[in-house]
Amino acid sequence: MIAVLFTAGTLLSSSAAFAQGCALCYADAAATGPQTQAALRHGILVLMIPPMFIFAGLYWMLYRRRNVPRETLADVPVPAHASPGNSSAIILDLD
């Protein structure tokens, strides 16, 4: 239901999105020939592809890592030679 409402809202507000163009850019593009207009449309699509792939990649990475358990300090094993009272020494045991 949410997806249907979102799609309907997007379709209804598309005319407002088209009004965001600069008047000078619109006049300049309208004065060109059909081949130049097609080139501008293709250029806009080409410039949209990298950000969409970056967004999709970040979303995919976050989706994959959504249930990765996080290690807390309580879960880290303390080496046998470390005394609980010796808080000034930090010992890294990378075994």
N, CA, C and O atoms as a CHARMM CRD file, in Angstrom:
* protein
*
  380
    1    1 MET  N      0.82000  -1.18900   0.00000 PROA 1      0.00000
    2    1 MET  CA     0.00000   0.00000   0.00000 PROA 1      0.00000
    3    1 MET  C      0.87000   1.26100   0.00000 PROA 1      0.00000
    4    1 MET  O      0.56300   2.24800  -0.66900 PROA 1      0.00000
    5    2 ILE  N      1.96300   1.20100   0.77000 PROA 2      0.00000
    6    2 ILE  CA     2.86000   2.35800   0.83600 PROA 2      0.00000
    7    2 ILE  C      3.51500   2.60700  -0.51700 PROA 2      0.00000
    8    2 ILE  O      3.66600   3.75500  -0.93400 PROA 2      0.00000
    9    3 ALA  N      3.90300   1.53400  -1.20500 PROA 3      0.00000
   10    3 ALA  CA     4.53400   1.68000  -2.51400 PROA 3      0.00000
   11    3 ALA  C      3.56200   2.29200  -3.51700 PROA 3      0.00000
   12    3 ALA  O      3.96500   3.10800  -4.34600 PROA 3      0.00000
   13    4 VAL  N      2.30500   1.91300  -3.45500 PROA 4      0.00000
   14    4 VAL  CA     1.29700   2.46600  -4.36500 PROA 4      0.00000
   15    4 VAL  C      1.10500   3.95200  -4.08700 PROA 4      0.00000
   16    4 VAL  O      1.02900   4.74900  -5.02200 PROA 4      0.00000
   17    5 LEU  N      1.02400   4.33700  -2.81600 PROA 5      0.00000
   18    5 LEU  CA     0.87900   5.75200  -2.46600 PROA 5      0.00000
   19    5 LEU  C      2.10400   6.55900  -2.87500 PROA 5      0.00000
   20    5 LEU  O      1.98000   7.68400  -3.35900 PROA 5      0.00000
   21    6 PHE  N      3.27400   5.98800  -2.68200 PROA 6      0.00000
   22    6 PHE  CA     4.50400   6.68300  -3.07600 PROA 6      0.00000
   23    6 PHE  C      4.55400   6.88300  -4.59000 PROA 6      0.00000
   24    6 PHE  O      4.90600   7.96300  -5.06300 PROA 6      0.00000
   25    7 THR  N      4.20400   5.84500  -5.34700 PROA 7      0.00000
   26    7 THR  CA     4.19400   5.94500  -6.81100 PROA 7      0.00000
   27    7 THR  C      3.17600   6.97200  -7.27400 PROA 7      0.00000
   28    7 THR  O      3.46500   7.77300  -8.16300 PROA 7      0.00000
   29    8 ALA  N      1.98500   6.95900  -6.68000 PROA 8      0.00000
   30    8 ALA  CA     0.95500   7.93400  -7.05900 PROA 8      0.00000
   31    8 ALA  C      1.40900   9.35100  -6.74100 PROA 8      0.00000
   32    8 ALA  O      1.19400  10.26100  -7.54200 PROA 8      0.00000
   33    9 GLY  N      2.03500   9.55300  -5.58300 PROA 9      0.00000
   34    9 GLY  CA     2.53700  10.87700  -5.23500 PROA 9      0.00000
   35    9 GLY  C      3.63300  11.34900  -6.16700 PROA 9      0.00000
   36    9 GLY  O      3.70700  12.53100  -6.50500 PROA 9      0.00000
   37   10 THR  N      4.47800  10.42900  -6.57900 PROA 10     0.00000
   38   10 THR  CA     5.54400  10.77800  -7.51500 PROA 10     0.00000
   39   10 THR  C      4.98200  11.17600  -8.86900 PROA 10     0.00000
   40   10 THR  O      5.43200  12.15200  -9.47000 PROA 10     0.00000
   41   11 LEU  N      4.00300  10.42800  -9.34800 PROA 11     0.00000
   42   11 LEU  CA     3.41100  10.73200 -10.64800 PROA 11     0.00000
   43   11 LEU  C      2.63500  12.04100 -10.61600 PROA 11     0.00000
   44   11 LEU  O      2.63500  12.77800 -11.60200 PROA 11     0.00000
   45   12 LEU  N      1.98200  12.34100  -9.51800 PROA 12     0.00000
   46   12 LEU  CA     1.21100  13.57700  -9.42600 PROA 12     0.00000
   47   12 LEU  C      2.09800  14.80000  -9.27300 PROA 12     0.00000
   48   12 LEU  O      1.70600  15.89200  -9.68400 PROA 12     0.00000
   49   13 SER  N      3.27400  14.64900  -8.69800 PROA 13     0.00000
   50   13 SER  CA     4.15400  15.80200  -8.50400 PROA 13     0.00000
   51   13 SER  C      5.19000  15.93900  -9.61700 PROA 13     0.00000
   52   13 SER  O      6.09600  16.76500  -9.50900 PROA 13     0.00000
   53   14 SER  N      5.07600  15.15400 -10.67400 PROA 14     0.00000
   54   14 SER  CA     6.08400  15.22800 -11.74200 PROA 14     0.00000
   55   14 SER  C      6.04100  16.56200 -12.47800 PROA 14     0.00000
   56   14 SER  O      7.07900  17.02200 -12.95400 PROA 14     0.00000
   57   15 SER  N      4.87800  17.19700 -12.58900 PROA 15     0.00000
   58   15 SER  CA     4.82400  18.48900 -13.26800 PROA 15     0.00000
   59   15 SER  C      5.60000  19.54000 -12.48700 PROA 15     0.00000
   60   15 SER  O      6.19700  20.43400 -13.08700 PROA 15     0.00000
   61   16 ALA  N      5.60400  19.45000 -11.16600 PROA 16     0.00000
   62   16 ALA  CA     6.38800  20.38400 -10.35800 PROA 16     0.00000
   63   16 ALA  C      7.87800  20.14300 -10.55100 PROA 16     0.00000
   64   16 ALA  O      8.66800  21.08600 -10.49300 PROA 16     0.00000
   65   17 ALA  N      8.26500  18.91600 -10.77700 PROA 17     0.00000
   66   17 ALA  CA     9.67800  18.60400 -10.99500 PROA 17     0.00000
   67   17 ALA  C     10.16200  19.17200 -12.32800 PROA 17     0.00000
   68   17 ALA  O     11.31100  19.60300 -12.43200 PROA 17     0.00000
   69   18 PHE  N      9.31200  19.17800 -13.33600 PROA 18     0.00000
   70   18 PHE  CA     9.70800  19.73300 -14.62900 PROA 18     0.00000
   71   18 PHE  C      9.84800  21.24900 -14.56700 PROA 18     0.00000
   72   18 PHE  O     10.54500  21.83300 -15.39700 PROA 18     0.00000
   73   19 ALA  N      9.21000  21.88800 -13.61600 PROA 19     0.00000
   74   19 ALA  CA     9.26900  23.34400 -13.50600 PROA 19     0.00000
   75   19 ALA  C     10.56000  23.82300 -12.85700 PROA 19     0.00000
   76   19 ALA  O     10.73900  25.03000 -12.69300 PROA 19     0.00000
   77   20 GLN  N     11.45800  22.93100 -12.48400 PROA 20     0.00000
   78   20 GLN  CA    12.68100  23.31700 -11.80500 PROA 20     0.00000
   79   20 GLN  C     13.76600  23.80700 -12.75900 PROA 20     0.00000
   80   20 GLN  O     14.80800  24.28000 -12.30600 PROA 20     0.00000
   81   21 GLY  N     13.55100  23.70500 -14.05300 PROA 21     0.00000
   82   21 GLY  CA    14.57100  24.08400 -15.02100 PROA 21     0.00000
   83   21 GLY  C     14.76700  25.58300 -15.11100 PROA 21     0.00000
   84   21 GLY  O     13.84100  26.36200 -14.88500 PROA 21     0.00000
   85   22 CYS  N     15.96100  25.96900 -15.43900 PROA 22     0.00000
   86   22 CYS  CA    16.31000  27.37000 -15.62800 PROA 22     0.00000
   87   22 CYS  C     15.68300  27.86900 -16.93300 PROA 22     0.00000
   88   22 CYS  O     15.70800  27.15600 -17.93600 PROA 22     0.00000
   89   23 ALA  N     15.12100  29.07900 -16.93500 PROA 23     0.00000
   90   23 ALA  CA    14.45600  29.61500 -18.12300 PROA 23     0.00000
   91   23 ALA  C     15.45100  29.79200 -19.26900 PROA 23     0.00000
   92   23 ALA  O     15.11400  29.53600 -20.42500 PROA 23     0.00000
   93   24 LEU  N     16.65900  30.22300 -18.96200 PROA 24     0.00000
   94   24 LEU  CA    17.67000  30.42100 -19.99800 PROA 24     0.00000
   95   24 LEU  C     18.08700  29.08100 -20.60100 PROA 24     0.00000
   96   24 LEU  O     18.24100  28.96300 -21.81700 PROA 24     0.00000
   97   25 CYS  N     18.26800  28.07700 -19.75000 PROA 25     0.00000
   98   25 CYS  CA    18.63800  26.75100 -20.25300 PROA 25     0.00000
   99   25 CYS  C     17.51900  26.17200 -21.10400 PROA 25     0.00000
  100   25 CYS  O     17.77300  25.55800 -22.14000 PROA 25     0.00000
  101   26 TYR  N     16.28300  26.36800 -20.66700 PROA 26     0.00000
  102   26 TYR  CA    15.13800  25.85100 -21.42500 PROA 26     0.00000
  103   26 TYR  C     15.06300  26.52000 -22.79400 PROA 26     0.00000
  104   26 TYR  O     14.86200  25.85100 -23.80700 PROA 26     0.00000
  105   27 ALA  N     15.22500  27.84600 -22.82000 PROA 27     0.00000
  106   27 ALA  CA    15.16200  28.57800 -24.09200 PROA 27     0.00000
  107   27 ALA  C     16.30800  28.17300 -25.00700 PROA 27     0.00000
  108   27 ALA  O     16.12500  28.02700 -26.21600 PROA 27     0.00000
  109   28 ASP  N     17.48600  27.99300 -24.43000 PROA 28     0.00000
  110   28 ASP  CA    18.64800  27.57600 -25.21200 PROA 28     0.00000
  111   28 ASP  C     18.44200  26.18700 -25.81700 PROA 28     0.00000
  112   28 ASP  O     18.74700  25.95900 -26.98700 PROA 28     0.00000
  113   29 ALA  N     17.92400  25.26600 -25.00900 PROA 29     0.00000
  114   29 ALA  CA    17.70100  23.90400 -25.49300 PROA 29     0.00000
  115   29 ALA  C     16.57400  23.85100 -26.50300 PROA 29     0.00000
  116   29 ALA  O     16.62500  23.05500 -27.44000 PROA 29     0.00000
  117   30 ALA  N     15.55700  24.68300 -26.33200 PROA 30     0.00000
  118   30 ALA  CA    14.42400  24.69100 -27.26800 PROA 30     0.00000
  119   30 ALA  C     14.82600  25.27800 -28.61500 PROA 30     0.00000
  120   30 ALA  O     14.23200  24.94300 -29.64000 PROA 30     0.00000
  121   31 ALA  N     15.82800  26.15100 -28.62000 PROA 31     0.00000
  122   31 ALA  CA    16.25000  26.78700 -29.85800 PROA 31     0.00000
  123   31 ALA  C     17.14900  25.88100 -30.70100 PROA 31     0.00000
  124   31 ALA  O     17.39900  26.17600 -31.86900 PROA 31     0.00000
  125   32 THR  N     17.62700  24.80200 -30.13100 PROA 32     0.00000
  126   32 THR  CA    18.51000  23.90900 -30.87400 PROA 32     0.00000
  127   32 THR  C     17.70000  22.92700 -31.71100 PROA 32     0.00000
  128   32 THR  O     16.47800  22.84300 -31.59100 PROA 32     0.00000
  129   33 GLY  N     18.38500  22.21200 -32.53400 PROA 33     0.00000
  130   33 GLY  CA    17.73400  21.22700 -33.39500 PROA 33     0.00000
  131   33 GLY  C     17.39200  19.95000 -32.65100 PROA 33     0.00000
  132   33 GLY  O     17.77100  19.77900 -31.49200 PROA 33     0.00000
  133   34 PRO  N     16.67300  19.05000 -33.31800 PROA 34     0.00000
  134   34 PRO  CA    16.25700  17.81500 -32.65300 PROA 34     0.00000
  135   34 PRO  C     17.42400  16.90700 -32.26900 PROA 34     0.00000
  136   34 PRO  O     17.35000  16.19100 -31.27100 PROA 34     0.00000
  137   35 GLN  N     18.50500  16.93500 -33.06100 PROA 35     0.00000
  138   35 GLN  CA    19.65600  16.10000 -32.71800 PROA 35     0.00000
  139   35 GLN  C     20.33900  16.58900 -31.43900 PROA 35     0.00000
  140   35 GLN  O     20.77300  15.78300 -30.61500 PROA 35     0.00000
  141   36 THR  N     20.43100  17.89700 -31.28100 PROA 36     0.00000
  142   36 THR  CA    21.04000  18.46100 -30.07700 PROA 36     0.00000
  143   36 THR  C     20.15900  18.20500 -28.86000 PROA 36     0.00000
  144   36 THR  O     20.66800  17.92100 -27.77600 PROA 36     0.00000
  145   37 GLN  N     18.84900  18.30100 -29.03000 PROA 37     0.00000
  146   37 GLN  CA    17.93800  18.00900 -27.92200 PROA 37     0.00000
  147   37 GLN  C     18.06600  16.54900 -27.49200 PROA 37     0.00000
  148   37 GLN  O     18.06500  16.24300 -26.30000 PROA 37     0.00000
  149   38 ALA  N     18.17600  15.65600 -28.46900 PROA 38     0.00000
  150   38 ALA  CA    18.35800  14.23600 -28.14600 PROA 38     0.00000
  151   38 ALA  C     19.69000  14.02500 -27.43800 PROA 38     0.00000
  152   38 ALA  O     19.77300  13.22600 -26.50600 PROA 38     0.00000
  153   39 ALA  N     20.74100  14.73700 -27.87200 PROA 39     0.00000
  154   39 ALA  CA    22.04400  14.61900 -27.21700 PROA 39     0.00000
  155   39 ALA  C     21.98300  15.11600 -25.77400 PROA 39     0.00000
  156   39 ALA  O     22.59900  14.52300 -24.88900 PROA 39     0.00000
  157   40 LEU  N     21.24800  16.19500 -25.53600 PROA 40     0.00000
  158   40 LEU  CA    21.09600  16.69900 -24.17100 PROA 40     0.00000
  159   40 LEU  C     20.35700  15.69000 -23.29500 PROA 40     0.00000
  160   40 LEU  O     20.74100  15.46800 -22.14600 PROA 40     0.00000
  161   41 ARG  N     19.30700  15.08300 -23.82600 PROA 41     0.00000
  162   41 ARG  CA    18.56600  14.08000 -23.06000 PROA 41     0.00000
  163   41 ARG  C     19.45200  12.87900 -22.73400 PROA 41     0.00000
  164   41 ARG  O     19.42900  12.36400 -21.61600 PROA 41     0.00000
  165   42 HSD  N     20.23100  12.43900 -23.72000 PROA 42     0.00000
  166   42 HSD  CA    21.13400  11.31500 -23.48400 PROA 42     0.00000
  167   42 HSD  C     22.22100  11.68500 -22.46800 PROA 42     0.00000
  168   42 HSD  O     22.59700  10.86900 -21.62600 PROA 42     0.00000
  169   43 GLY  N     22.71500  12.90900 -22.55700 PROA 43     0.00000
  170   43 GLY  CA    23.72800  13.36800 -21.60800 PROA 43     0.00000
  171   43 GLY  C     23.20100  13.38700 -20.18200 PROA 43     0.00000
  172   43 GLY  O     23.90600  13.00600 -19.24800 PROA 43     0.00000
  173   44 ILE  N     21.96700  13.82800 -20.01600 PROA 44     0.00000
  174   44 ILE  CA    21.36400  13.84000 -18.68000 PROA 44     0.00000
  175   44 ILE  C     21.24800  12.41400 -18.15800 PROA 44     0.00000
  176   44 ILE  O     21.55400  12.16000 -16.99200 PROA 44     0.00000
  177   45 LEU  N     20.82000  11.49400 -18.98400 PROA 45     0.00000
  178   45 LEU  CA    20.70100  10.09900 -18.55300 PROA 45     0.00000
  179   45 LEU  C     22.05800   9.50600 -18.20000 PROA 45     0.00000
  180   45 LEU  O     22.18500   8.77000 -17.22100 PROA 45     0.00000
  181   46 VAL  N     23.06700   9.82500 -18.99600 PROA 46     0.00000
  182   46 VAL  CA    24.41500   9.29900 -18.72300 PROA 46     0.00000
  183   46 VAL  C     24.94600   9.85800 -17.40800 PROA 46     0.00000
  184   46 VAL  O     25.61100   9.14400 -16.65700 PROA 46     0.00000
  185   47 LEU  N     24.65800  11.13000 -17.11900 PROA 47     0.00000
  186   47 LEU  CA    25.11900  11.72300 -15.86400 PROA 47     0.00000
  187   47 LEU  C     24.34400  11.20900 -14.65600 PROA 47     0.00000
  188   47 LEU  O     24.82100  11.34000 -13.52900 PROA 47     0.00000
  189   48 MET  N     23.17600  10.63400 -14.85700 PROA 48     0.00000
  190   48 MET  CA    22.39700  10.07900 -13.75100 PROA 48     0.00000
  191   48 MET  C     22.84400   8.67300 -13.37200 PROA 48     0.00000
  192   48 MET  O     22.60000   8.24200 -12.24500 PROA 48     0.00000
  193   49 ILE  N     23.48500   7.95500 -14.27100 PROA 49     0.00000
  194   49 ILE  CA    23.82400   6.55000 -14.02700 PROA 49     0.00000
  195   49 ILE  C     24.83800   6.36800 -12.88700 PROA 49     0.00000
  196   49 ILE  O     24.57200   5.54700 -12.00800 PROA 49     0.00000
  197   50 PRO  N     25.97500   7.06900 -12.83600 PROA 50     0.00000
  198   50 PRO  CA    26.93200   6.82700 -11.73800 PROA 50     0.00000
  199   50 PRO  C     26.35600   7.06800 -10.33500 PROA 50     0.00000
  200   50 PRO  O     26.57500   6.23800  -9.45300 PROA 50     0.00000
  201   51 PRO  N     25.62300   8.17600 -10.09200 PROA 51     0.00000
  202   51 PRO  CA    25.06400   8.33200  -8.74200 PROA 51     0.00000
  203   51 PRO  C     24.07200   7.22800  -8.38300 PROA 51     0.00000
  204   51 PRO  O     23.98200   6.83000  -7.22100 PROA 51     0.00000
  205   52 MET  N     23.33000   6.73500  -9.37000 PROA 52     0.00000
  206   52 MET  CA    22.38100   5.66000  -9.07800 PROA 52     0.00000
  207   52 MET  C     23.12300   4.37600  -8.71000 PROA 52     0.00000
  208   52 MET  O     22.69800   3.66200  -7.80200 PROA 52     0.00000
  209   53 PHE  N     24.22000   4.07100  -9.39700 PROA 53     0.00000
  210   53 PHE  CA    25.00400   2.88800  -9.05300 PROA 53     0.00000
  211   53 PHE  C     25.66500   3.03800  -7.68000 PROA 53     0.00000
  212   53 PHE  O     25.73900   2.07400  -6.91800 PROA 53     0.00000
  213   54 ILE  N     26.14200   4.23600  -7.36700 PROA 54     0.00000
  214   54 ILE  CA    26.74800   4.47200  -6.05900 PROA 54     0.00000
  215   54 ILE  C     25.69900   4.28500  -4.96300 PROA 54     0.00000
  216   54 ILE  O     25.96100   3.61900  -3.96100 PROA 54     0.00000
  217   55 PHE  N     24.52200   4.86600  -5.14700 PROA 55     0.00000
  218   55 PHE  CA    23.45000   4.71700  -4.16800 PROA 55     0.00000
  219   55 PHE  C     23.04100   3.25800  -4.02900 PROA 55     0.00000
  220   55 PHE  O     22.86600   2.76900  -2.91300 PROA 55     0.00000
  221   56 ALA  N     22.88600   2.56100  -5.14300 PROA 56     0.00000
  222   56 ALA  CA    22.49100   1.14800  -5.09400 PROA 56     0.00000
  223   56 ALA  C     23.57300   0.31300  -4.40200 PROA 56     0.00000
  224   56 ALA  O     23.25200  -0.59800  -3.63900 PROA 56     0.00000
  225   57 GLY  N     24.83700   0.61000  -4.65600 PROA 57     0.00000
  226   57 GLY  CA    25.92300  -0.12500  -4.02000 PROA 57     0.00000
  227   57 GLY  C     25.95900   0.09100  -2.51500 PROA 57     0.00000
  228   57 GLY  O     26.14500  -0.85900  -1.75400 PROA 57     0.00000
  229   58 LEU  N     25.78100   1.34000  -2.08100 PROA 58     0.00000
  230   58 LEU  CA    25.75400   1.61500  -0.64500 PROA 58     0.00000
  231   58 LEU  C     24.54700   0.95600   0.01500 PROA 58     0.00000
  232   58 LEU  O     24.65500   0.39600   1.10500 PROA 58     0.00000
  233   59 TYR  N     23.40500   1.02700  -0.64800 PROA 59     0.00000
  234   59 TYR  CA    22.19500   0.39800  -0.10200 PROA 59     0.00000
  235   59 TYR  C     22.38200  -1.10400  -0.00300 PROA 59     0.00000
  236   59 TYR  O     21.98500  -1.70800   0.99400 PROA 59     0.00000
  237   60 TRP  N     22.98000  -1.72400  -1.01900 PROA 60     0.00000
  238   60 TRP  CA    23.22400  -3.17000  -1.01500 PROA 60     0.00000
  239   60 TRP  C     24.18000  -3.54900   0.12600 PROA 60     0.00000
  240   60 TRP  O     23.97200  -4.54600   0.81700 PROA 60     0.00000
  241   61 MET  N     25.23600  -2.73200   0.31100 PROA 61     0.00000
  242   61 MET  CA    26.19600  -3.01500   1.37200 PROA 61     0.00000
  243   61 MET  C     25.52100  -2.90600   2.74700 PROA 61     0.00000
  244   61 MET  O     25.73300  -3.75700   3.61000 PROA 61     0.00000
  245   62 LEU  N     24.72000  -1.87400   2.94600 PROA 62     0.00000
  246   62 LEU  CA    24.01800  -1.73200   4.21600 PROA 62     0.00000
  247   62 LEU  C     23.00500  -2.84900   4.41700 PROA 62     0.00000
  248   62 LEU  O     22.82600  -3.31900   5.54000 PROA 62     0.00000
  249   63 TYR  N     22.35100  -3.27500   3.37100 PROA 63     0.00000
  250   63 TYR  CA    21.38500  -4.36600   3.46100 PROA 63     0.00000
  251   63 TYR  C     22.07600  -5.67000   3.85800 PROA 63     0.00000
  252   63 TYR  O     21.56100  -6.43100   4.67700 PROA 63     0.00000
  253   64 ARG  N     23.24300  -5.91800   3.27000 PROA 64     0.00000
  254   64 ARG  CA    23.99000  -7.13800   3.59800 PROA 64     0.00000
  255   64 ARG  C     24.49200  -7.13300   5.03800 PROA 64     0.00000
  256   64 ARG  O     24.55600  -8.18200   5.67800 PROA 64     0.00000
  257   65 ARG  N     24.84500  -5.96700   5.54400 PROA 65     0.00000
  258   65 ARG  CA    25.43000  -5.87900   6.88100 PROA 65     0.00000
  259   65 ARG  C     24.39400  -5.56900   7.95800 PROA 65     0.00000
  260   65 ARG  O     24.77600  -5.25400   9.08500 PROA 65     0.00000
  261   66 ARG  N     23.11800  -5.64700   7.66100 PROA 66     0.00000
  262   66 ARG  CA    22.09100  -5.25200   8.61400 PROA 66     0.00000
  263   66 ARG  C     22.04800  -6.14100   9.84500 PROA 66     0.00000
  264   66 ARG  O     21.67900  -5.67000  10.92100 PROA 66     0.00000
  265   67 ASN  N     22.41200  -7.41000   9.72200 PROA 67     0.00000
  266   67 ASN  CA    22.33300  -8.33200  10.84900 PROA 67     0.00000
  267   67 ASN  C     23.69600  -8.82700  11.32000 PROA 67     0.00000
  268   67 ASN  O     23.77800  -9.86500  11.97700 PROA 67     0.00000
  269   68 VAL  N     24.75000  -8.11200  11.00000 PROA 68     0.00000
  270   68 VAL  CA    26.08800  -8.50500  11.43700 PROA 68     0.00000
  271   68 VAL  C     26.19800  -8.21800  12.93500 PROA 68     0.00000
  272   68 VAL  O     25.94900  -7.09300  13.36700 PROA 68     0.00000
  273   69 PRO  N     26.56600  -9.21600  13.72400 PROA 69     0.00000
  274   69 PRO  CA    26.67100  -8.96500  15.17000 PROA 69     0.00000
  275   69 PRO  C     27.82900  -8.01600  15.45600 PROA 69     0.00000
  276   69 PRO  O     28.88700  -8.09000  14.83100 PROA 69     0.00000
  277   70 ARG  N     27.60600  -7.14000  16.39700 PROA 70     0.00000
  278   70 ARG  CA    28.62900  -6.17500  16.76100 PROA 70     0.00000
  279   70 ARG  C     29.33700  -6.65200  18.02100 PROA 70     0.00000
  280   70 ARG  O     28.70200  -7.07100  18.98900 PROA 70     0.00000
  281   71 GLU  N     30.65100  -6.58000  17.99000 PROA 71     0.00000
  282   71 GLU  CA    31.45800  -7.03900  19.10900 PROA 71     0.00000
  283   71 GLU  C     31.52300  -5.94000  20.16100 PROA 71     0.00000
  284   71 GLU  O     31.87500  -4.80100  19.85200 PROA 71     0.00000
  285   72 THR  N     31.18900  -6.27000  21.38200 PROA 72     0.00000
  286   72 THR  CA    31.28700  -5.30300  22.47300 PROA 72     0.00000
  287   72 THR  C     32.54900  -5.57100  23.27000 PROA 72     0.00000
  288   72 THR  O     33.20500  -6.59700  23.08900 PROA 72     0.00000
  289   73 LEU  N     32.88200  -4.65200  24.14400 PROA 73     0.00000
  290   73 LEU  CA    34.08400  -4.79800  24.95700 PROA 73     0.00000
  291   73 LEU  C     33.95000  -5.97600  25.92000 PROA 73     0.00000
  292   73 LEU  O     34.94800  -6.59200  26.29300 PROA 73     0.00000
  293   74 ALA  N     32.72700  -6.28600  26.31900 PROA 74     0.00000
  294   74 ALA  CA    32.50700  -7.41200  27.22000 PROA 74     0.00000
  295   74 ALA  C     32.76200  -8.74400  26.51000 PROA 74     0.00000
  296   74 ALA  O     33.09100  -9.73600  27.16100 PROA 74     0.00000
  297   75 ASP  N     32.61400  -8.77500  25.18500 PROA 75     0.00000
  298   75 ASP  CA    32.81500 -10.01000  24.42500 PROA 75     0.00000
  299   75 ASP  C     34.27800 -10.29100  24.10700 PROA 75     0.00000
  300   75 ASP  O     34.61400 -11.40800  23.71500 PROA 75     0.00000
  301   76 VAL  N     35.15400  -9.30200  24.26500 PROA 76     0.00000
  302   76 VAL  CA    36.55900  -9.46000  23.92300 PROA 76     0.00000
  303   76 VAL  C     37.23600 -10.26800  25.02400 PROA 76     0.00000
  304   76 VAL  O     37.14400  -9.90400  26.19600 PROA 76     0.00000
  305   77 PRO  N     37.92300 -11.37000  24.66500 PROA 77     0.00000
  306   77 PRO  CA    38.58100 -12.16900  25.70500 PROA 77     0.00000
  307   77 PRO  C     39.79500 -11.43700  26.27700 PROA 77     0.00000
  308   77 PRO  O     40.55400 -10.78900  25.55600 PROA 77     0.00000
  309   78 VAL  N     39.94900 -11.55900  27.58000 PROA 78     0.00000
  310   78 VAL  CA    41.07500 -10.92400  28.26700 PROA 78     0.00000
  311   78 VAL  C     42.19700 -11.95400  28.37000 PROA 78     0.00000
  312   78 VAL  O     41.94900 -13.07100  28.82300 PROA 78     0.00000
  313   79 PRO  N     43.42600 -11.61600  27.96400 PROA 79     0.00000
  314   79 PRO  CA    44.54400 -12.55700  28.07500 PROA 79     0.00000
  315   79 PRO  C     44.80700 -12.92100  29.53800 PROA 79     0.00000
  316   79 PRO  O     44.51300 -12.14300  30.44600 PROA 79     0.00000
  317   80 ALA  N     45.36200 -14.11000  29.74700 PROA 80     0.00000
  318   80 ALA  CA    45.60200 -14.61800  31.10700 PROA 80     0.00000
  319   80 ALA  C     46.61400 -13.77400  31.86600 PROA 80     0.00000
  320   80 ALA  O     46.52900 -13.68900  33.09100 PROA 80     0.00000
  321   81 HSD  N     47.57200 -13.14300  31.18200 PROA 81     0.00000
  322   81 HSD  CA    48.61400 -12.38300  31.86400 PROA 81     0.00000
  323   81 HSD  C     48.18500 -10.94900  32.18600 PROA 81     0.00000
  324   81 HSD  O     48.98300 -10.19000  32.73400 PROA 81     0.00000
  325   82 ALA  N     46.96300 -10.56100  31.86600 PROA 82     0.00000
  326   82 ALA  CA    46.49100  -9.21800  32.18300 PROA 82     0.00000
  327   82 ALA  C     45.76700  -9.24300  33.51400 PROA 82     0.00000
  328   82 ALA  O     44.89100 -10.07600  33.74400 PROA 82     0.00000
  329   83 SER  N     46.13900  -8.33000  34.37900 PROA 83     0.00000
  330   83 SER  CA    45.47900  -8.25300  35.68700 PROA 83     0.00000
  331   83 SER  C     44.34500  -7.24100  35.61400 PROA 83     0.00000
  332   83 SER  O     44.46900  -6.23400  34.91600 PROA 83     0.00000
  333   84 PRO  N     43.24900  -7.48200  36.31400 PROA 84     0.00000
  334   84 PRO  CA    42.12500  -6.56000  36.24600 PROA 84     0.00000
  335   84 PRO  C     42.44600  -5.18700  36.82000 PROA 84     0.00000
  336   84 PRO  O     41.82700  -4.20300  36.41600 PROA 84     0.00000
  337   85 GLY  N     43.38600  -5.09000  37.74200 PROA 85     0.00000
  338   85 GLY  CA    43.71900  -3.80600  38.34700 PROA 85     0.00000
  339   85 GLY  C     44.68500  -2.98100  37.51600 PROA 85     0.00000
  340   85 GLY  O     44.87300  -1.79900  37.80400 PROA 85     0.00000
  341   86 ASN  N     45.29800  -3.55500  36.50500 PROA 86     0.00000
  342   86 ASN  CA    46.28800  -2.85300  35.70300 PROA 86     0.00000
  343   86 ASN  C     45.59500  -2.21400  34.49800 PROA 86     0.00000
  344   86 ASN  O     45.66700  -2.73300  33.38300 PROA 86     0.00000
  345   87 SER  N     44.92600  -1.08700  34.73200 PROA 87     0.00000
  346   87 SER  CA    44.16900  -0.45300  33.64900 PROA 87     0.00000
  347   87 SER  C     45.03800   0.46700  32.80600 PROA 87     0.00000
  348   87 SER  O     44.59900   0.91200  31.74500 PROA 87     0.00000
  349   88 SER  N     46.28200   0.77300  33.25300 PROA 88     0.00000
  350   88 SER  CA    47.12500   1.68400  32.47200 PROA 88     0.00000
  351   88 SER  C     47.80300   0.95900  31.30900 PROA 88     0.00000
  352   88 SER  O     48.26900   1.61000  30.37400 PROA 88     0.00000
  353   89 ALA  N     47.86900  -0.37200  31.34500 PROA 89     0.00000
  354   89 ALA  CA    48.50700  -1.11300  30.26500 PROA 89     0.00000
  355   89 ALA  C     47.45300  -1.71300  29.34400 PROA 89     0.00000
  356   89 ALA  O     46.52400  -2.38500  29.79100 PROA 89     0.00000
  357   90 ILE  N     47.61400  -1.45800  28.06500 PROA 90     0.00000
  358   90 ILE  CA    46.70900  -2.03200  27.07100 PROA 90     0.00000
  359   90 ILE  C     47.48100  -3.09000  26.31500 PROA 90     0.00000
  360   90 ILE  O     48.51800  -2.80000  25.71700 PROA 90     0.00000
  361   91 ILE  N     46.99000  -4.30300  26.33500 PROA 91     0.00000
  362   91 ILE  CA    47.67900  -5.42500  25.69000 PROA 91     0.00000
  363   91 ILE  C     46.81500  -5.89600  24.53800 PROA 91     0.00000
  364   91 ILE  O     45.65100  -6.25200  24.72700 PROA 91     0.00000
  365   92 LEU  N     47.38200  -5.89600  23.35600 PROA 92     0.00000
  366   92 LEU  CA    46.67700  -6.40500  22.18600 PROA 92     0.00000
  367   92 LEU  C     47.12800  -7.81500  21.91800 PROA 92     0.00000
  368   92 LEU  O     48.31400  -8.06300  21.70400 PROA 92     0.00000
  369   93 ASP  N     46.19900  -8.73600  21.92700 PROA 93     0.00000
  370   93 ASP  CA    46.48800 -10.11800  21.65000 PROA 93     0.00000
  371   93 ASP  C     45.85100 -10.46800  20.31700 PROA 93     0.00000
  372   93 ASP  O     44.64700 -10.71900  20.25700 PROA 93     0.00000
  373   94 LEU  N     46.62800 -10.48800  19.25900 PROA 94     0.00000
  374   94 LEU  CA    46.09400 -10.67300  17.90100 PROA 94     0.00000
  375   94 LEU  C     46.21600 -12.09400  17.39900 PROA 94     0.00000
  376   94 LEU  O     46.52100 -12.30400  16.22400 PROA 94     0.00000
  377   95 ASP  N     45.99000 -13.06500  18.24200 PROA 95     0.00000
  378   95 ASP  CA    46.09100 -14.46100  17.82100 PROA 95     0.00000
  379   95 ASP  C     44.82100 -14.91900  17.15500 PROA 95     0.00000
  380   95 ASP  O     44.72500 -16.07300  16.73500 PROA 95     0.00000
